Amino acid sequence: MDPTAPEPENPPAYIAAARRHGIPLRQSAPIKRGPMPLQLPILDHLRTKRVILASASPRRKALLNQLGLNDVEIFPSDKPEDVEKGKITPEEYVAETARRKILHVYEQALRQQEEDEQNKNVEKPADPALVISADTVIATRSGRILEKPRDEQDHIRMLKHLRDTRVHRVLTAVCVLAPKDNAAHPGYELETHVEDTEVYFAQARDGLPDDVIEAYVKTREGADKAGGYAIQGIGGMVLIDKIEGSVDNVVGLPVRKTLQLAEKVIFKQGIEDDDIGSDEEDDDEEPYQD
């Protein structure tokens, strides 16, 4: 606003009311611009493509939005999560659950494309360039797997158990899938990684007695989260003492690893990790000579 410009003859009602009551008006500060978007080849590529998140988690979507992927399509899996916990490790459990989610959603997306193509009144969506799925669980010191609390009493018991055992692990399996450039079986590239973060709960003597846990449960903040707490919210302030590892993993998606896997399934199709390492070693041993 130009301070030397003449005031309008009919100022807005809120300005006229403030003047009548002798309330001083302060000129608004200039709008601050946010940070520039992160410029990486994989992000620049995905910003123009169809990216599907096989999860209804608003936290995972928000993490991708922070990277500048604002048009992520939410396509949650409705496949029952019935992987048997008793016969496999927690790492194997989350990895298999995430893998089943991503394959189910990818198949559903392709089937939907076929149906839309047959329906002449509906525009066929673009081919999925990348599908992302994730599954998060809590692994206790005894190896027990905790997911979302069933009800309020289960929620209280769960948080007391995490407090009394002091430390637990948050495991998130992230799975990414991209269609292959050629028609080779099975038609897609798929990679999975399990991120492991240790979380230390505060103790009763440190300000986390039973009544604080019960008060937290009544906020309902952690009712829909594995382990029953949100590290990015009140839970991180009143329940958690410290963590060792990735914070965004505890939120629900290890972002850095997700980008690394996306680069591999899109830009490095058919290239094994060992091949990449051997090329780098060869470059070191035999530098280019003119």
XYZ file of C-alpha atoms in Angstrom:
290
model
C 0.000 0.000 0.000
C 1.290 3.464 -0.934
C 1.181 5.646 2.244
C 1.100 8.809 0.094
C -1.998 7.719 -1.833
C -5.254 9.532 -0.888
C -7.654 7.576 1.311
C -10.846 6.306 -0.333
C -13.965 8.381 0.203
C -15.815 5.405 1.645
C -13.361 3.421 3.819
C -14.231 -0.163 4.849
C -16.693 -0.464 7.720
C -14.107 -1.840 10.154
C -11.864 1.223 9.590
C -14.768 3.675 10.054
C -15.838 1.883 13.259
C -12.299 1.960 14.646
C -12.057 5.689 14.001
C -15.373 6.360 15.740
C -14.118 4.612 18.860
C -10.684 6.214 18.783
C -8.878 2.920 18.115
C -5.527 3.513 16.391
C -4.974 1.588 13.172
C -1.643 -0.021 12.376
C -0.519 -0.604 8.835
C -0.238 -4.296 8.041
C 3.247 -5.753 7.777
C 4.263 -7.036 4.349
C 3.385 -10.653 3.671
C 6.360 -12.924 4.228
C 7.051 -15.455 1.535
C 7.589 -19.070 2.518
C 10.718 -21.040 1.674
C 11.472 -21.816 -1.947
C 10.518 -25.344 -3.048
C 13.148 -28.050 -2.714
C 14.682 -28.564 -6.149
C 15.718 -32.195 -6.640
C 15.498 -34.218 -9.870
C 13.137 -36.791 -8.361
C 10.822 -34.097 -6.943
C 10.859 -32.061 -10.159
C 9.912 -35.235 -12.035
C 7.112 -36.235 -9.667
C 5.529 -32.766 -9.519
C 4.351 -33.261 -13.109
C 3.254 -36.888 -12.675
C 0.463 -38.871 -11.046
C 1.612 -39.910 -7.569
C -0.608 -42.172 -5.462
C -0.370 -42.483 -1.684
C -1.853 -45.811 -0.609
C -2.768 -44.446 2.806
C -5.458 -42.276 4.349
C -2.990 -40.895 6.915
C -3.121 -37.068 6.919
C 0.354 -37.044 8.480
C 1.944 -38.917 5.569
C 0.181 -36.667 3.092
C 1.386 -33.576 4.977
C 5.000 -34.787 4.874
C 4.789 -35.205 1.088
C 3.140 -31.784 0.790
C 6.086 -30.254 2.630
C 8.326 -31.572 -0.137
C 6.191 -29.759 -2.695
C 4.172 -32.795 -3.828
C 0.842 -31.034 -3.439
C -1.196 -33.082 -5.905
C -0.700 -36.482 -4.308
C -3.737 -38.704 -4.908
C -5.052 -40.427 -1.792
C -6.032 -44.011 -2.619
C -6.090 -46.031 0.627
C -6.077 -49.799 0.559
C -9.206 -51.565 1.783
C -7.449 -54.915 1.878
C -7.668 -56.512 5.355
C -4.409 -56.320 7.297
C -4.309 -59.986 8.249
C -0.606 -60.792 8.193
C -0.016 -63.251 11.031
C 2.148 -61.633 13.705
C 3.159 -64.679 15.700
C 5.405 -66.421 13.168
C 7.478 -63.525 11.826
C 9.530 -60.634 13.179
C 8.056 -57.117 13.555
C 10.259 -55.983 10.635
C 8.883 -58.740 8.407
C 5.352 -57.946 9.523
C 5.405 -54.246 8.560
C 7.252 -54.953 5.306
C 4.728 -57.568 4.211
C 1.765 -55.383 5.216
C 3.117 -52.416 3.223
C 3.841 -54.663 0.220
C 0.301 -56.063 0.211
C -1.155 -52.544 0.452
C 0.828 -51.197 -2.489
C 0.110 -54.122 -4.815
C -3.585 -54.006 -3.983
C -3.835 -50.251 -4.612
C -1.826 -50.466 -7.850
C -4.105 -53.214 -9.156
C -7.175 -51.203 -8.149
C -5.832 -48.071 -9.866
C -5.211 -49.985 -13.120
C -8.662 -51.547 -12.944
C -10.213 -48.119 -12.408
C -8.342 -46.828 -15.450
C -9.822 -49.619 -17.590
C -13.325 -48.857 -16.353
C -12.926 -45.132 -17.008
C -11.605 -45.854 -20.484
C -14.715 -47.877 -21.272
C -16.937 -45.135 -19.887
C -16.784 -42.477 -22.601
C -18.235 -39.845 -20.255
C -15.302 -40.096 -17.854
C -11.797 -38.900 -18.652
C -9.231 -41.650 -18.232
C -6.677 -40.676 -15.550
C -2.982 -40.621 -16.308
C -0.921 -43.720 -15.638
C 0.456 -43.847 -12.083
C 4.098 -42.767 -12.121
C 4.691 -43.718 -8.486
C 2.727 -45.454 -5.743
C 3.779 -45.129 -2.097
C 2.550 -47.239 0.797
C 3.636 -47.404 4.418
C 2.819 -49.267 7.586
C 3.887 -48.266 11.100
C 3.910 -50.388 14.250
C 5.416 -50.240 17.709
C 7.736 -53.070 18.732
C 8.118 -53.408 22.507
C 11.265 -54.636 24.225
C 9.771 -58.127 24.367
C 9.079 -58.113 20.612
C 5.344 -57.558 20.978
C 3.723 -55.590 18.144
C 1.443 -52.685 19.095
C -0.819 -50.991 16.573
C -3.727 -48.589 17.200
C -5.530 -48.819 20.574
C -8.887 -50.570 20.443
C -10.632 -48.342 23.000
C -9.894 -45.885 25.791
C -8.947 -48.499 28.383
C -6.676 -50.273 25.918
C -5.149 -46.877 25.110
C -4.352 -46.206 28.782
C -2.872 -49.691 29.263
C -0.762 -49.299 26.129
C 0.777 -45.980 27.193
C 1.433 -47.195 30.730
C 3.201 -50.237 29.306
C 5.368 -48.029 27.071
C 6.208 -45.828 30.054
C 7.022 -48.721 32.359
C 9.239 -50.470 29.785
C 10.982 -47.133 29.086
C 12.129 -47.745 25.469
C 10.442 -49.154 22.370
C 11.032 -49.157 18.630
C 8.919 -47.486 15.962
C 9.078 -49.466 12.729
C 7.787 -48.002 9.481
C 7.941 -50.008 6.276
C 7.814 -47.776 3.220
C 7.157 -49.406 -0.127
C 7.386 -47.661 -3.517
C 6.308 -48.917 -6.935
C 6.782 -47.527 -10.445
C 5.739 -49.040 -13.802
C 8.608 -50.465 -15.850
C 9.756 -48.654 -18.958
C 9.580 -51.953 -20.840
C 7.092 -54.809 -20.772
C 9.268 -57.127 -18.700
C 7.481 -59.204 -16.050
C 5.988 -58.254 -13.592
C 5.533 -54.843 -15.215
C 6.701 -52.743 -12.261
C 9.708 -51.986 -10.082
C 9.134 -52.345 -6.343
C 11.396 -51.503 -3.404
C 10.806 -51.742 0.356
C 12.699 -50.384 3.354
C 12.016 -50.695 7.090
C 13.090 -47.683 9.184
C 13.782 -48.247 12.890
C 13.663 -45.458 15.514
C 14.082 -45.924 19.259
C 11.717 -43.869 21.412
C 12.274 -43.318 25.138
C 9.227 -42.558 27.273
C 9.393 -40.300 30.311
C 8.996 -42.019 33.675
C 6.498 -41.399 36.478
C 9.194 -39.718 38.592
C 9.985 -37.407 35.662
C 6.460 -36.031 35.362
C 4.516 -38.852 33.726
C 2.300 -40.356 36.449
C -0.906 -42.209 35.626
C -3.116 -39.110 35.722
C -1.058 -37.422 32.986
C -1.435 -40.489 30.764
C -5.174 -40.590 31.446
C -5.498 -36.883 30.649
C -3.596 -37.386 27.394
C -5.840 -40.262 26.349
C -8.890 -38.022 26.822
C -7.492 -35.585 24.231
C -8.018 -38.364 21.632
C -4.863 -37.198 19.851
C -3.304 -40.654 19.746
C -6.452 -42.730 19.347
C -5.825 -43.442 15.641
C -2.046 -43.880 15.820
C 0.193 -46.886 16.316
C 1.308 -46.931 19.934
C -1.374 -44.433 20.879
C 0.594 -41.172 20.710
C 1.589 -38.405 18.288
C 5.197 -37.283 18.612
C 4.446 -34.132 16.569
C 1.690 -33.072 18.973
C 0.961 -32.995 22.697
C 2.304 -36.525 23.025
C 5.772 -35.395 22.038
C 5.713 -32.812 24.826
C 4.268 -34.790 27.731
C 5.116 -38.441 26.994
C 8.458 -38.578 25.197
C 11.851 -38.109 26.838
C 14.061 -38.544 23.751
C 14.408 -40.449 20.480
C 17.282 -42.039 18.618
C 16.742 -42.066 14.878
C 14.430 -40.481 12.341
C 11.687 -38.171 13.649
C 9.578 -38.333 10.476
C 9.647 -42.114 10.761
C 7.799 -41.801 14.067
C 5.347 -39.390 12.417
C 4.640 -42.092 9.835
C 6.904 -41.778 6.776
C 10.729 -41.759 6.567
C 10.913 -39.042 3.917
C 14.597 -39.212 2.989
C 14.432 -42.970 2.420
C 11.192 -42.625 0.469
C 12.892 -40.253 -1.976
C 15.874 -42.586 -2.297
C 13.620 -45.536 -3.127
C 11.624 -43.420 -5.587
C 14.830 -42.473 -7.406
C 15.765 -46.136 -7.663
C 12.464 -47.427 -9.075
C 12.113 -44.535 -11.546
C 15.622 -43.487 -12.602
C 17.628 -46.698 -11.981
C 15.368 -49.449 -13.255
C 17.195 -52.747 -13.643
C 20.346 -51.475 -11.918
C 21.365 -53.399 -8.817
C 23.029 -51.677 -5.852
C 26.129 -53.833 -6.338
C 26.408 -52.655 -9.942
C 26.289 -49.007 -8.862
C 28.978 -49.608 -6.248
C 31.256 -51.439 -8.697
C 31.001 -48.603 -11.208
C 32.022 -46.089 -8.574
C 34.989 -48.249 -7.563
C 36.105 -48.562 -11.187
C 35.974 -44.803 -11.569
C 38.196 -44.399 -8.541
C 40.720 -46.981 -9.705
C 40.954 -45.867 -13.348
C 40.471 -42.117 -13.626
C 39.874 -40.698 -17.055
C 43.051 -39.704 -18.861
C 43.178 -37.473 -21.908
